Amino acid sequence: MTDKSVPSGGDDASNIMALLERVAGLMDSVQTTQKRMEERQLDLESTVKNIQTDVVKLTSDHANTSSTVDRLLEKTRKVSRHVKDVRVRVENQNVRVKKVEATQGDLLAKNKFKVVIYQVGNV
């Protein structure tokens, strides 16, 4: 009588070989996947470094731009102050010119012909 539940030695060896081949295939697949993941990780690290470099450059450019804008605003404030000062001086000079014109008109009206010299020093 043959007992079919007990496998023969050849079947055991072929089953073990088949399992070892499957394990070897799985190991190759895992190694390939791991290698691709490592390559992708390196690519991501490189991309992150590039982004960090760009952010540092952007920050530096922003600081330079901010400094330039601050200087331009300060110059604008100075110009505005000077314009106000000049406007006040021009208005004062216009008042003095009107007084001289009025005085000249009065003198001409009184037939007192005199030469009036008006000279303003540099302000």
Coordinates of C-alpha atoms in Angstrom, one line a residue:
M1 CA 0.0 0.0 0.0
T2 CA 1.4 3.4 -0.9
D3 CA 0.9 6.3 1.4
K4 CA 0.2 9.4 -0.6
S5 CA 0.3 11.8 2.4
V6 CA 4.0 11.4 2.8
P7 CA 5.7 13.3 0.0
S8 CA 8.8 11.9 -1.6
G9 CA 12.2 13.4 -1.1
G10 CA 12.3 14.8 -4.7
D11 CA 9.1 16.7 -4.2
D12 CA 10.5 18.2 -1.0
A13 CA 13.6 19.4 -2.7
S14 CA 11.7 20.9 -5.6
N15 CA 9.3 22.6 -3.2
I16 CA 12.2 24.1 -1.3
M17 CA 13.9 25.1 -4.5
A18 CA 10.6 26.8 -5.7
L19 CA 10.2 28.6 -2.4
L20 CA 13.9 29.7 -2.5
E21 CA 13.4 31.0 -6.0
R22 CA 10.3 32.9 -4.9
V23 CA 12.1 34.3 -1.9
A24 CA 15.0 35.3 -4.2
G25 CA 12.6 37.0 -6.6
L26 CA 10.9 38.8 -3.8
M27 CA 14.3 39.9 -2.4
D28 CA 15.3 41.2 -5.9
S29 CA 12.0 43.0 -6.2
V30 CA 12.5 44.6 -2.7
Q31 CA 16.1 45.6 -3.5
T32 CA 15.0 47.2 -6.8
T33 CA 12.2 49.0 -5.1
Q34 CA 14.5 50.1 -2.3
K35 CA 17.1 51.4 -4.9
R36 CA 14.4 53.4 -6.7
M37 CA 13.2 54.8 -3.4
E38 CA 16.8 55.8 -2.5
E39 CA 17.2 57.5 -5.9
R40 CA 13.9 59.3 -5.5
Q41 CA 15.0 60.4 -2.0
L42 CA 18.3 61.8 -3.4
D43 CA 16.3 63.6 -6.1
L44 CA 14.0 65.0 -3.5
E45 CA 16.9 66.1 -1.3
S46 CA 18.5 67.8 -4.2
T47 CA 15.2 69.6 -5.0
V48 CA 14.8 70.7 -1.4
K49 CA 18.4 72.1 -1.4
N50 CA 17.7 74.0 -4.6
I51 CA 14.5 75.4 -3.1
Q52 CA 16.3 76.4 0.1
T53 CA 19.0 78.1 -2.0
D54 CA 16.3 80.0 -3.9
V55 CA 14.6 81.0 -0.7
V56 CA 17.9 82.3 0.7
K57 CA 18.4 84.3 -2.5
L58 CA 14.9 85.6 -2.4
T59 CA 15.3 86.6 1.2
S60 CA 18.5 88.5 0.3
D61 CA 16.9 90.2 -2.7
H62 CA 13.9 91.1 -0.5
A63 CA 16.2 92.7 2.1
N64 CA 18.1 94.6 -0.6
T65 CA 14.8 95.8 -2.1
S66 CA 13.5 96.8 1.3
S67 CA 16.6 98.8 2.0
T68 CA 16.4 100.5 -1.4
V69 CA 12.8 101.4 -0.9
D70 CA 13.5 102.8 2.6
R71 CA 16.3 105.0 1.1
L72 CA 14.0 106.2 -1.7
L73 CA 11.2 107.0 0.8
E74 CA 13.7 109.0 2.9
K75 CA 14.8 110.9 -0.2
T76 CA 11.2 111.5 -1.1
R77 CA 10.5 112.9 2.4
K78 CA 13.5 115.2 2.1
V79 CA 12.4 116.4 -1.3
S80 CA 8.9 117.0 0.0
R81 CA 10.3 119.1 2.9
H82 CA 12.4 121.1 0.5
V83 CA 9.5 121.7 -1.8
K84 CA 7.4 123.0 1.1
D85 CA 10.3 125.3 2.2
V86 CA 10.7 126.6 -1.3
R87 CA 6.9 127.1 -1.6
V88 CA 6.9 129.2 1.6
R89 CA 9.9 131.2 0.4
V90 CA 8.3 131.9 -3.0
E91 CA 5.0 132.9 -1.3
N92 CA 7.0 135.3 1.0
Q93 CA 8.8 136.7 -2.0
N94 CA 5.5 137.2 -3.8
V95 CA 4.2 139.2 -0.8
R96 CA 7.4 141.4 -0.8
V97 CA 7.1 141.9 -4.6
K98 CA 3.5 143.0 -4.3
K99 CA 4.5 145.5 -1.5
V100 CA 7.3 146.9 -3.8
E101 CA 4.8 147.1 -6.7
A102 CA 2.3 148.9 -4.5
T103 CA 5.0 151.3 -3.2
Q104 CA 6.1 151.9 -6.7
G105 CA 2.6 152.6 -7.8
D106 CA 2.1 155.0 -4.9
L107 CA 5.3 156.9 -5.8
L108 CA 4.3 157.1 -9.5
A109 CA 0.8 158.3 -8.5
K110 CA 2.3 161.1 -6.4
N111 CA 4.5 162.1 -9.3
K112 CA 7.5 161.5 -7.2
F113 CA 9.7 159.8 -9.7
K114 CA 12.4 157.9 -7.9
V115 CA 14.2 154.8 -8.8
V116 CA 13.6 152.1 -6.3
I117 CA 16.1 149.3 -6.2
Y118 CA 15.0 146.1 -4.6
Q119 CA 17.5 143.5 -4.0
V120 CA 17.0 140.3 -2.1
G121 CA 20.0 138.5 -0.6
N122 CA 20.5 134.9 -1.3
V123 CA 18.3 132.9 1.1

